[in-house]
Coordinates of N, CA and C and ligand atoms in Angstrom, one line a residue:
M1 N -7.8 10.6 14.8 CA -7.8 10.7 13.4 C -8.5 12.1 13.0
S2 N -7.7 12.9 12.3 CA -8.3 14.2 11.9 C -9.1 14.0 10.7
L3 N -10.4 14.2 10.8 CA -11.3 14.0 9.7 C -11.6 15.3 8.9
A4 N -10.6 15.8 8.2 CA -10.8 17.0 7.4 C -11.9 16.8 6.4
L5 N -12.9 17.7 6.4 CA -14.0 17.6 5.4 C -13.5 18.1 4.0
T6 N -13.7 17.4 3.0 CA -13.3 17.8 1.7 C -14.5 18.6 1.1
P7 N -14.2 19.7 0.3 CA -15.2 20.5 -0.3 C -16.0 19.6 -1.3
K8 N -17.2 19.8 -1.4 CA -18.0 19.0 -2.4 C -18.7 19.9 -3.3
G9 N -19.2 19.3 -4.4 CA -19.9 20.1 -5.4 C -18.9 21.0 -6.2
G10 N -19.4 21.8 -7.1 CA -18.6 22.7 -7.9 C -17.5 21.9 -8.7
S11 N -16.5 22.6 -9.2 CA -15.6 21.9 -10.1 C -14.2 21.7 -9.4
E12 N -14.2 22.0 -8.1 CA -12.9 22.0 -7.4 C -12.4 20.6 -7.4
R13 N -11.1 20.5 -7.8 CA -10.5 19.2 -7.8 C -9.7 19.0 -6.5
V14 N -10.1 17.9 -5.8 CA -9.4 17.7 -4.5 C -8.6 16.4 -4.7
L15 N -7.3 16.5 -4.4 CA -6.4 15.4 -4.5 C -6.4 14.7 -3.2
P16 N -6.7 13.4 -3.2 CA -6.6 12.7 -1.9 C -5.1 12.8 -1.4
R17 N -4.9 12.9 -0.1 CA -3.6 13.0 0.5 C -2.9 11.6 0.4
H18 N -3.7 10.6 0.6 CA -3.1 9.2 0.7 C -3.9 8.2 0.0
V19 N -3.3 7.6 -1.0 CA -4.0 6.6 -1.8 C -3.3 5.3 -1.6
A20 N -4.0 4.2 -1.4 CA -3.4 2.9 -1.2 C -4.0 1.9 -2.3
I21 N -3.2 1.1 -2.8 CA -3.6 0.2 -3.9 C -3.3 -1.3 -3.6
I22 N -4.3 -2.1 -3.7 CA -4.2 -3.6 -3.6 C -3.9 -4.0 -5.1
M23 N -2.7 -4.3 -5.4 CA -2.3 -4.6 -6.8 C -2.5 -6.0 -7.1
D24 N -3.7 -6.3 -7.5 CA -4.1 -7.8 -7.6 C -4.3 -8.1 -9.1
G25 N -4.1 -9.4 -9.5 CA -4.4 -9.9 -10.8 C -3.3 -10.2 -11.7
N26 N -2.0 -10.2 -11.1 CA -0.9 -10.6 -11.9 C -1.0 -12.0 -12.5
G27 N -1.4 -12.9 -11.6 CA -1.5 -14.3 -12.0 C -2.5 -14.5 -13.2
R28 N -3.7 -13.9 -13.0 CA -4.7 -14.0 -14.1 C -4.2 -13.3 -15.4
W29 N -3.5 -12.2 -15.2 CA -3.0 -11.5 -16.4 C -2.1 -12.5 -17.2
A30 N -1.2 -13.2 -16.5 CA -0.3 -14.2 -17.1 C -1.1 -15.4 -17.7
K31 N -2.0 -15.9 -17.0 CA -2.8 -17.0 -17.4 C -3.5 -16.8 -18.7
K32 N -4.1 -15.6 -18.8 CA -4.8 -15.2 -20.1 C -3.9 -15.3 -21.3
R33 N -2.6 -15.0 -21.0 CA -1.6 -15.1 -22.1 C -0.8 -16.4 -22.2
L34 N -1.3 -17.3 -21.4 CA -0.6 -18.6 -21.4 C 0.9 -18.5 -20.9
L35 N 1.1 -17.5 -20.1 CA 2.5 -17.3 -19.6 C 2.6 -17.8 -18.1
P36 N 3.8 -18.0 -17.6 CA 4.0 -18.4 -16.2 C 3.6 -17.2 -15.3
R37 N 3.2 -17.5 -14.1 CA 2.8 -16.4 -13.2 C 3.9 -15.4 -13.0
L38 N 5.1 -15.8 -13.0 CA 6.2 -14.9 -12.9 C 6.2 -13.8 -13.9
A39 N 5.8 -14.1 -15.1 CA 5.7 -13.1 -16.1 C 4.7 -12.0 -15.7
G40 N 3.6 -12.4 -15.1 CA 2.6 -11.5 -14.6 C 3.2 -10.6 -13.5
H41 N 3.9 -11.2 -12.6 CA 4.5 -10.5 -11.5 C 5.5 -9.5 -12.0
R42 N 6.3 -9.9 -13.0 CA 7.2 -8.9 -13.6 C 6.5 -7.7 -14.2
M43 N 5.5 -7.9 -14.9 CA 4.7 -6.8 -15.5 C 4.1 -6.0 -14.4
G44 N 3.7 -6.7 -13.3 CA 3.2 -6.0 -12.1 C 4.2 -5.0 -11.5
V45 N 5.4 -5.4 -11.4 CA 6.4 -4.5 -10.9 C 6.6 -3.3 -11.8
E46 N 6.6 -3.6 -13.1 CA 6.8 -2.6 -14.1 C 5.6 -1.5 -14.0
M47 N 4.4 -2.0 -13.8 CA 3.3 -1.1 -13.6 C 3.4 -0.3 -12.3
A48 N 3.9 -1.0 -11.2 CA 4.1 -0.3 -10.0 C 5.0 0.9 -10.2
R49 N 6.1 0.7 -10.9 CA 7.1 1.7 -11.2 C 6.4 2.9 -12.0
K50 N 5.6 2.6 -13.0 CA 4.9 3.6 -13.7 C 3.9 4.4 -12.9
V51 N 3.2 3.7 -12.0 CA 2.2 4.3 -11.2 C 2.8 5.2 -10.2
V52 N 3.9 4.8 -9.6 CA 4.6 5.6 -8.6 C 5.1 6.9 -9.3
E53 N 5.6 6.8 -10.5 CA 6.1 8.0 -11.2 C 4.9 9.0 -11.5
H54 N 3.8 8.4 -11.9 CA 2.7 9.3 -12.3 C 2.1 9.9 -11.0
A55 N 2.0 9.1 -9.9 CA 1.5 9.7 -8.6 C 2.4 10.8 -8.2
R56 N 3.7 10.7 -8.3 CA 4.6 11.7 -7.9 C 4.4 13.0 -8.8
D57 N 4.3 12.7 -10.1 CA 4.1 13.8 -11.1 C 2.9 14.7 -10.8
I58 N 1.8 14.0 -10.4 CA 0.6 14.8 -10.1 C 0.6 15.4 -8.7
G59 N 1.6 15.1 -7.9 CA 1.7 15.8 -6.6 C 1.0 15.1 -5.5
L60 N 0.8 13.8 -5.6 CA 0.2 13.0 -4.5 C 1.2 13.0 -3.3
E61 N 0.6 13.1 -2.1 CA 1.5 13.2 -0.9 C 2.0 11.8 -0.5
C62 N 1.1 10.8 -0.6 CA 1.5 9.5 -0.1 C 0.8 8.4 -0.9
L63 N 1.5 7.4 -1.4 CA 1.0 6.3 -2.1 C 1.5 5.0 -1.4
T64 N 0.5 4.1 -1.0 CA 0.9 2.9 -0.3 C 0.5 1.7 -1.3
L65 N 1.5 0.8 -1.5 CA 1.3 -0.3 -2.4 C 1.4 -1.6 -1.6
Y66 N 0.3 -2.4 -1.8 CA 0.3 -3.8 -1.1 C 1.1 -4.7 -2.0
A67 N 2.3 -5.1 -1.6 CA 3.2 -5.9 -2.4 C 3.2 -7.3 -2.0
F68 N 3.1 -7.6 -0.7 CA 3.2 -9.0 -0.2 C 2.5 -9.0 1.1
S69 N 1.5 -9.9 1.2 CA 0.7 -10.0 2.5 C 1.2 -11.0 3.4
S70 N 0.9 -10.9 4.7 CA 1.3 -12.0 5.6 C 0.8 -13.3 5.2
E71 N -0.3 -13.3 4.4 CA -0.9 -14.6 4.0 C -0.3 -15.1 2.7
N72 N 0.4 -14.3 2.0 CA 1.0 -14.7 0.7 C 2.1 -15.8 0.9
W73 N 2.5 -16.0 2.1 CA 3.5 -17.1 2.4 C 2.8 -18.5 2.1
R74 N 1.5 -18.5 2.1 CA 0.8 -19.7 1.8 C 0.9 -20.2 0.3
R75 N 1.5 -19.4 -0.5 CA 1.6 -19.8 -1.9 C 2.8 -20.8 -2.0
P76 N 2.8 -21.5 -3.2 CA 3.9 -22.5 -3.4 C 5.3 -21.8 -3.2
A77 N 6.2 -22.5 -2.7 CA 7.5 -22.0 -2.4 C 8.2 -21.3 -3.6
D78 N 8.0 -21.9 -4.8 CA 8.7 -21.3 -5.9 C 8.1 -19.9 -6.3
E79 N 6.8 -19.8 -6.1 CA 6.2 -18.4 -6.3 C 6.7 -17.4 -5.3
V80 N 6.7 -17.8 -4.0 CA 7.2 -16.9 -3.0 C 8.7 -16.5 -3.3
S81 N 9.4 -17.5 -3.7 CA 10.8 -17.2 -4.0 C 10.9 -16.3 -5.3
D82 N 10.1 -16.5 -6.2 CA 10.0 -15.5 -7.4 C 9.7 -14.1 -6.9
L83 N 8.7 -14.0 -6.0 CA 8.3 -12.7 -5.6 C 9.4 -12.0 -4.8
M84 N 10.1 -12.8 -4.0 CA 11.2 -12.2 -3.2 C 12.4 -11.8 -4.2
G85 N 12.6 -12.6 -5.2 CA 13.6 -12.2 -6.2 C 13.2 -10.9 -6.9
L86 N 11.9 -10.8 -7.3 CA 11.5 -9.5 -7.9 C 11.6 -8.3 -7.0
L87 N 11.4 -8.6 -5.7 CA 11.5 -7.5 -4.8 C 13.0 -7.0 -4.7
R88 N 13.9 -8.0 -4.6 CA 15.3 -7.7 -4.6 C 15.7 -6.9 -5.8
H89 N 15.2 -7.4 -7.0 CA 15.5 -6.7 -8.3 C 15.0 -5.3 -8.3
F90 N 13.8 -5.1 -7.8 CA 13.1 -3.8 -7.7 C 13.9 -2.8 -6.8
I91 N 14.4 -3.4 -5.7 CA 15.1 -2.5 -4.8 C 16.5 -2.1 -5.4
I92 N 17.1 -3.0 -6.1 CA 18.4 -2.7 -6.7 C 18.2 -1.8 -7.9
K93 N 17.2 -2.1 -8.7 CA 17.1 -1.5 -10.0 C 16.3 -0.2 -10.0
D94 N 15.1 -0.3 -9.4 CA 14.2 0.8 -9.5 C 14.2 1.8 -8.4
L95 N 14.5 1.4 -7.2 CA 14.3 2.2 -6.0 C 15.3 3.4 -6.0
D96 N 16.5 3.2 -6.5 CA 17.5 4.3 -6.5 C 17.0 5.4 -7.4
E97 N 16.4 5.1 -8.5 CA 15.9 6.1 -9.4 C 14.8 6.9 -8.7
M98 N 13.9 6.1 -8.1 CA 12.8 6.8 -7.4 C 13.3 7.8 -6.3
I99 N 14.3 7.3 -5.6 CA 14.9 8.1 -4.5 C 15.5 9.4 -5.1
A100 N 16.2 9.2 -6.3 CA 16.8 10.3 -6.9 C 15.8 11.3 -7.4
N101 N 14.5 10.8 -7.6 CA 13.4 11.7 -8.1 C 12.7 12.2 -6.9
G102 N 13.2 12.2 -5.7 CA 12.6 12.8 -4.5 C 11.7 12.0 -3.7
I103 N 11.6 10.7 -4.0 CA 10.7 9.9 -3.2 C 11.2 9.4 -1.9
R104 N 10.4 9.5 -0.9 CA 10.8 9.0 0.4 C 10.2 7.7 0.6
L105 N 11.0 6.7 1.0 CA 10.5 5.3 1.2 C 10.0 5.1 2.6
A106 N 8.9 4.5 2.7 CA 8.4 3.9 4.0 C 8.0 2.5 3.7
V107 N 8.2 1.6 4.7 CA 7.7 0.2 4.5 C 6.9 -0.1 5.7
I108 N 5.7 -0.7 5.5 CA 4.8 -1.2 6.5 C 4.7 -2.7 6.5
G109 N 4.5 -3.3 7.7 CA 4.4 -4.7 7.8 C 5.6 -5.2 8.6
D110 N 5.6 -6.6 8.7 CA 6.7 -7.2 9.4 C 7.9 -7.5 8.5
W111 N 8.4 -6.4 7.9 CA 9.4 -6.6 6.8 C 10.8 -7.0 7.4
R112 N 10.9 -6.8 8.7 CA 12.2 -7.2 9.3 C 12.4 -8.7 9.4
A113 N 11.3 -9.4 9.1 CA 11.3 -10.9 9.1 C 11.7 -11.4 7.7
L114 N 11.9 -10.5 6.7 CA 12.3 -11.0 5.4 C 13.8 -11.4 5.4
Q115 N 14.3 -11.9 4.3 CA 15.7 -12.3 4.2 C 16.7 -11.1 4.6
G116 N 17.8 -11.4 5.3 CA 18.7 -10.4 5.8 C 19.2 -9.4 4.8
D117 N 19.5 -9.8 3.6 CA 20.0 -8.9 2.6 C 18.9 -7.9 2.2
L118 N 17.7 -8.4 2.1 CA 16.6 -7.5 1.8 C 16.4 -6.4 2.9
V119 N 16.4 -6.9 4.1 CA 16.2 -6.0 5.3 C 17.3 -4.9 5.3
A120 N 18.5 -5.3 5.0 CA 19.6 -4.4 5.0 C 19.4 -3.3 3.9
M121 N 19.0 -3.8 2.7 CA 18.8 -2.9 1.6 C 17.7 -1.9 1.8
I122 N 16.6 -2.4 2.5 CA 15.5 -1.6 2.8 C 15.8 -0.6 3.8
E123 N 16.5 -1.0 4.9 CA 16.9 0.0 5.9 C 17.8 1.1 5.3
D124 N 18.7 0.7 4.4 CA 19.5 1.7 3.7 C 18.7 2.7 2.9
A125 N 17.7 2.1 2.1 CA 16.9 3.0 1.3 C 16.0 3.9 2.1
I126 N 15.5 3.4 3.2 CA 14.7 4.3 4.1 C 15.6 5.4 4.6
A127 N 16.8 5.1 5.1 CA 17.6 6.1 5.6 C 18.1 7.1 4.5
R128 N 18.4 6.6 3.4 CA 18.9 7.5 2.3 C 17.8 8.5 1.8
S129 N 16.6 8.0 1.9 CA 15.5 8.8 1.3 C 14.7 9.6 2.4
S130 N 15.2 9.6 3.6 CA 14.3 10.1 4.7 C 14.1 11.6 4.6
T131 N 14.9 12.4 3.9 CA 14.7 13.8 3.8 C 14.1 14.2 2.5
N132 N 13.7 13.2 1.7 CA 13.0 13.5 0.4 C 11.6 14.0 0.7
T133 N 11.1 14.9 -0.2 CA 9.8 15.5 0.0 C 8.8 15.4 -1.1
A134 N 9.2 14.8 -2.3 CA 8.3 14.8 -3.4 C 7.1 14.0 -3.2
M135 N 7.2 12.8 -2.6 CA 6.1 11.9 -2.3 C 6.6 10.8 -1.4
T136 N 5.7 10.3 -0.5 CA 6.1 9.2 0.3 C 5.5 7.9 -0.4
L137 N 6.4 7.0 -0.7 CA 6.0 5.7 -1.2 C 6.1 4.7 0.0
A138 N 4.9 4.2 0.4 CA 4.9 3.2 1.4 C 4.7 1.8 0.8
I139 N 5.6 0.9 1.0 CA 5.4 -0.5 0.4 C 5.0 -1.4 1.6
A140 N 3.9 -2.1 1.4 CA 3.4 -3.0 2.4 C 4.0 -4.4 2.1
L141 N 4.9 -4.8 3.0 CA 5.7 -6.1 2.8 C 5.5 -7.0 4.0
N142 N 5.1 -8.2 3.8 CA 4.8 -9.1 4.9 C 3.8 -8.4 5.8
Y143 N 2.8 -7.7 5.2 CA 1.9 -6.9 5.9 C 0.5 -7.6 6.1
G144 N 0.0 -7.5 7.3 CA -1.4 -8.0 7.6 C -2.0 -7.0 8.6
A145 N -3.1 -6.5 8.3 CA -3.7 -5.5 9.2 C -4.1 -6.1 10.6
Q146 N -4.5 -7.4 10.6 CA -4.8 -8.0 11.9 C -3.6 -8.1 12.7
Q147 N -2.5 -8.6 12.1 CA -1.2 -8.7 12.8 C -0.7 -7.3 13.3
E148 N -1.0 -6.3 12.4 CA -0.6 -4.9 12.8 C -1.3 -4.5 14.1
L149 N -2.6 -4.9 14.2 CA -3.4 -4.5 15.4 C -2.9 -5.4 16.6
V150 N -2.5 -6.6 16.4 CA -2.0 -7.4 17.5 C -0.7 -6.8 18.0
G151 N 0.1 -6.3 17.1 CA 1.4 -5.6 17.5 C 1.1 -4.4 18.3
A152 N 0.1 -3.6 17.9 CA -0.3 -2.4 18.6 C -0.8 -2.7 20.0
V153 N -1.6 -3.7 20.1 CA -2.2 -4.1 21.4 C -1.1 -4.5 22.3
R154 N -0.2 -5.3 21.8 CA 0.9 -5.8 22.6 C 1.8 -4.6 23.1
A155 N 2.1 -3.7 22.3 CA 2.9 -2.6 22.7 C 2.3 -1.7 23.8
L156 N 1.0 -1.5 23.6 CA 0.3 -0.7 24.6 C 0.1 -1.5 25.9
A157 N -0.2 -2.8 25.8 CA -0.3 -3.6 27.0 C 1.0 -3.7 27.8
A158 N 2.1 -3.8 27.0 CA 3.5 -3.8 27.7 C 3.7 -2.6 28.5
R159 N 3.3 -1.4 27.9 CA 3.5 -0.1 28.7 C 2.5 -0.1 29.9
A160 N 1.3 -0.6 29.7 CA 0.4 -0.6 30.8 C 0.9 -1.5 32.0
Q161 N 1.6 -2.6 31.6 CA 2.1 -3.6 32.6 C 3.2 -2.9 33.5
T162 N 4.0 -2.1 32.9 CA 5.0 -1.4 33.7 C 4.5 -0.3 34.5
G163 N 3.2 0.1 34.2 CA 2.6 1.2 34.9 C 2.9 2.5 34.2
A164 N 3.5 2.5 33.0 CA 3.8 3.7 32.3 C 2.5 4.3 31.6
L165 N 1.5 3.4 31.4 CA 0.3 3.8 30.7 C -0.9 3.4 31.5
D166 N -1.8 4.3 31.7 CA -3.1 4.0 32.3 C -4.1 3.6 31.2
P167 N -4.5 2.3 31.2 CA -5.4 1.8 30.2 C -6.6 2.7 29.9
A168 N -7.1 3.4 30.9 CA -8.2 4.3 30.7 C -7.9 5.5 29.8
T169 N -6.6 5.7 29.6 CA -6.3 6.9 28.7 C -6.0 6.5 27.3
I170 N -6.2 5.2 27.0 CA -6.0 4.7 25.6 C -7.1 5.3 24.7
D171 N -6.7 6.0 23.7 CA -7.7 6.6 22.8 C -7.3 6.3 21.3
L172 N -8.1 6.8 20.4 CA -7.9 6.6 19.0 C -6.5 7.0 18.6
A173 N -6.0 8.1 19.0 CA -4.7 8.7 18.6 C -3.6 7.7 19.1
M174 N -3.8 7.2 20.3 CA -2.8 6.3 20.8 C -2.6 5.0 20.0
I175 N -3.8 4.5 19.6 CA -3.8 3.3 18.8 C -3.2 3.6 17.5
E176 N -3.6 4.7 16.9 CA -3.0 5.0 15.6 C -1.5 5.2 15.6
G177 N -1.0 5.7 16.8 CA 0.4 5.9 17.0 C 1.2 4.6 17.1
A178 N 0.5 3.6 17.4 CA 1.1 2.3 17.5 C 1.0 1.4 16.3
L179 N 0.4 2.0 15.2 CA 0.3 1.2 13.9 C 1.5 1.5 13.0
F180 N 1.7 0.7 12.1 CA 2.8 0.9 11.1 C 2.7 2.2 10.4
T181 N 1.4 2.7 10.3 CA 1.1 3.9 9.4 C 1.2 5.2 10.3
A182 N 1.7 5.1 11.5 CA 1.6 6.2 12.4 C 2.1 7.5 11.7
A183 N 3.1 7.4 10.9 CA 3.7 8.7 10.3 C 3.1 9.0 9.0
L184 N 2.1 8.3 8.5 CA 1.6 8.5 7.2 C 0.3 9.3 7.3
P185 N -0.1 10.1 6.3 CA -1.4 10.8 6.4 C -2.6 9.9 6.4
Q186 N -3.7 10.4 6.8 CA -5.0 9.6 6.9 C -5.3 9.1 5.5
L187 N -5.7 7.8 5.4 CA -6.0 7.1 4.1 C -7.3 7.7 3.6
D188 N -7.2 8.2 2.3 CA -8.4 8.8 1.7 C -9.0 7.9 0.7
L189 N -8.2 7.2 -0.1 CA -8.7 6.4 -1.2 C -8.0 5.0 -1.2
L190 N -8.8 4.0 -1.3 CA -8.3 2.6 -1.4 C -8.8 2.0 -2.7
I191 N -7.8 1.6 -3.6 CA -8.2 1.0 -4.9 C -7.8 -0.5 -4.9
R192 N -8.7 -1.3 -5.4 CA -8.3 -2.7 -5.7 C -8.6 -3.1 -7.1
T193 N -7.6 -3.7 -7.7 CA -7.7 -4.1 -9.1 C -8.2 -5.5 -9.2
S194 N -8.5 -6.0 -10.3 CA -8.7 -7.4 -10.7 C -10.2 -7.9 -10.4
G195 N -11.0 -7.0 -10.0 CA -12.4 -7.4 -9.9 C -12.8 -8.0 -8.5
E196 N -11.8 -8.3 -7.7 CA -12.2 -8.8 -6.3 C -12.6 -7.6 -5.5
Q197 N -13.7 -7.9 -4.7 CA -14.2 -6.8 -3.8 C -14.0 -7.2 -2.4
R198 N -12.8 -7.3 -1.9 CA -12.5 -7.6 -0.5 C -11.2 -6.8 -0.2
L199 N -10.9 -6.7 1.1 CA -9.7 -6.0 1.6 C -8.5 -6.9 1.8
S200 N -8.8 -8.2 1.9 CA -7.6 -9.2 2.1 C -6.6 -8.7 3.2
N201 N -7.1 -8.3 4.3 CA -6.3 -8.0 5.5 C -5.4 -6.8 5.2
F202 N -5.9 -5.8 4.5 CA -5.1 -4.6 4.2 C -5.7 -3.4 4.9
L203 N -4.9 -2.7 5.6 CA -5.3 -1.4 6.2 C -6.7 -1.3 6.8
L204 N -7.1 -2.4 7.6 CA -8.5 -2.5 8.1 C -8.8 -1.3 9.0
W205 N -7.9 -0.9 9.8 CA -8.2 0.3 10.7 C -8.2 1.5 9.9
Q206 N -7.2 1.7 9.1 CA -7.0 3.0 8.3 C -8.1 3.2 7.3
A207 N -8.8 2.1 6.9 CA -9.8 2.3 5.8 C -11.2 2.7 6.4
A208 N -11.2 3.0 7.7 CA -12.5 3.3 8.3 C -13.4 4.3 7.5
Y209 N -12.8 5.4 7.0 CA -13.5 6.3 6.2 C -12.9 6.6 4.8
A210 N -12.1 5.6 4.4 CA -11.5 5.8 3.0 C -12.6 5.5 2.0
E211 N -12.5 6.2 0.9 CA -13.4 5.9 -0.3 C -12.8 4.6 -1.0
L212 N -13.7 3.7 -1.4 CA -13.2 2.5 -2.0 C -13.5 2.5 -3.5
V213 N -12.5 2.1 -4.3 CA -12.7 2.0 -5.8 C -12.2 0.6 -6.2
F214 N -13.1 -0.1 -6.8 CA -12.8 -1.4 -7.3 C -12.8 -1.4 -8.8
T215 N -11.8 -1.9 -9.5 CA -11.8 -2.0 -10.9 C -11.5 -3.4 -11.4
D216 N -12.2 -3.8 -12.5 CA -11.9 -5.1 -13.1 C -10.6 -5.3 -13.7
T217 N -9.9 -4.2 -14.0 CA -8.6 -4.2 -14.7 C -7.6 -5.0 -13.9
L218 N -6.9 -5.8 -14.5 CA -5.8 -6.6 -13.9 C -4.6 -5.7 -13.7
W219 N -3.9 -5.8 -12.5 CA -2.9 -4.9 -12.2 C -1.9 -4.6 -13.3
P220 N -1.4 -5.6 -14.0 CA -0.4 -5.2 -15.1 C -1.0 -4.3 -16.2
D221 N -2.3 -4.3 -16.3 CA -3.0 -3.4 -17.3 C -3.4 -2.1 -16.7
F222 N -3.1 -1.8 -15.5 CA -3.7 -0.6 -14.8 C -3.3 0.7 -15.5
G223 N -2.2 1.3 -15.2 CA -1.8 2.5 -15.9 C -2.2 3.8 -15.3
A224 N -1.5 4.8 -15.8 CA -1.7 6.2 -15.3 C -3.1 6.7 -15.5
A225 N -3.7 6.3 -16.7 CA -5.0 6.8 -17.0 C -6.0 6.2 -16.0
E226 N -5.8 5.0 -15.6 CA -6.8 4.4 -14.7 C -6.6 5.0 -13.3
L227 N -5.4 5.3 -12.9 CA -5.2 6.0 -11.6 C -6.0 7.4 -11.7
D228 N -5.9 8.0 -12.8 CA -6.6 9.3 -13.0 C -8.1 9.1 -12.8
S229 N -8.6 8.0 -13.4 CA -10.1 7.8 -13.3 C -10.5 7.5 -11.8
A230 N -9.6 6.8 -11.1 CA -10.0 6.5 -9.7 C -9.9 7.8 -8.9
L231 N -9.0 8.7 -9.3 CA -9.0 10.0 -8.6 C -10.2 10.9 -8.9
A232 N -10.7 10.7 -10.2 CA -11.9 11.4 -10.6 C -13.1 10.9 -9.9
A233 N -13.1 9.6 -9.7 CA -14.2 8.9 -8.9 C -14.2 9.4 -7.5
F234 N -13.0 9.5 -6.9 CA -12.9 10.1 -5.6 C -13.4 11.5 -5.5
N235 N -13.1 12.3 -6.5 CA -13.6 13.6 -6.5 C -15.1 13.8 -6.6
A236 N -15.7 12.8 -7.2 CA -17.2 12.8 -7.4 C -17.9 12.3 -6.1
R237 N -17.2 11.8 -5.1 CA -17.8 11.3 -3.9 C -18.1 12.4 -2.9
E238 N -19.1 12.2 -2.2 CA -19.4 13.1 -1.1 C -19.0 12.5 0.2
R239 N -18.0 13.0 0.8 CA -17.5 12.4 2.1 C -18.2 13.0 3.2
R240 N -18.8 12.2 4.1 CA -19.6 12.8 5.2 C -19.0 12.4 6.6
F241 N -18.3 11.4 6.7 CA -17.7 11.0 8.0 C -18.7 10.9 9.1
G242 N -19.9 10.5 8.7 CA -20.9 10.4 9.8 C -21.7 11.6 10.0
G243 N -21.3 12.8 9.4 CA -22.0 14.0 9.6 C -23.2 14.1 8.6
R244 N -23.7 15.2 8.3 CA -24.8 15.3 7.4 C -24.5 16.4 6.3
Ligands
IPE304 C1 -1.1 -9.9 -7.0 O1 -1.4 -10.8 -8.0 C2 0.4 -10.0 -6.6 C3 0.5 -10.6 -5.2 C4 -0.4 -11.0 -4.4 C5 1.9 -10.7 -4.8 P1 -1.8 -12.3 -7.8 O2 -0.6 -13.1 -7.8 O3 -2.6 -12.4 -6.5 O4 -2.7 -12.5 -9.1 P2 -4.0 -13.3 -9.1 O5 -5.0 -12.8 -8.1 O6 -3.7 -14.8 -8.9 O7 -4.5 -13.1 -10.5
IPE305 C1 -3.8 -9.3 -1.9 O1 -4.0 -10.1 -3.0 C2 -2.4 -9.1 -1.5 C3 -1.6 -8.3 -2.5 C4 -2.0 -7.7 -3.5 C5 -0.2 -8.2 -2.1 P1 -4.2 -11.7 -2.8 O2 -4.3 -12.2 -4.2 O3 -3.2 -12.3 -1.9 O4 -5.7 -11.7 -2.1 P2 -6.8 -12.8 -2.0 O5 -6.0 -14.1 -1.7 O6 -7.4 -12.9 -3.4 O7 -7.7 -12.4 -1.0
MG306 MG1 -4.6 -12.3 -6.2

């Protein structure tokens, strides 16, 4: 992991290279309005679209959005089905426009286990956007950080078993290379909405030195201005990476 030190003090604005967001609070947003949870998820997708646009406009290199966790399968079947429906709708309706606006799509997690038509549409969008350079949008789908680490361990162990890899040579870079995020920049800032202060199995390895920002705002109420305040908070932090 290359731990580039960011300048501190003064008025210099440093944009994090990679921001990740745990988009939480759709259900509570709906409940407050006596609406079904689906209405909250719909507004959540709308907010994701706006935040992606704003992140691209300000020149962020990479934005990762936690859309569906490995543990979200524990929800009632009708909610899971609503979420998959919204994902399908997002891919069909919003993703093309994002790709036309220069966004490169990446997906992290065990997304190949999703329904076949979703997998095919995602593969197609990844391929079509692979040469785009405006911003990388990484969507975490069926993602769990512990499962990601299990996968990495298995991949390295399989190579060791064939004799292709000497276990004594396994280092940080090799493990990072075996994670879903191998091709993404180092995570600088992790934001969670809705007042919960936990990581919920998101980017556990990658968050080693990320700055954390928690906000009480529910995800459908987030908005461009709130992303800007999180970026300002990031700017005010002194990152030391264990140094002095
Ligand atoms: C986040 O909102 C969306 C997903 C997890 C898919 P929630 O559905 O978790 O909303 P709350 O936490 O119940 O308010
Ligand atoms: C985390 O939110 C997952 C996503 C935002 C996709 P959850 O609502 O699933 O997390 P917990 O259950 O409150 O920890
Ligand atoms: Mg939640």
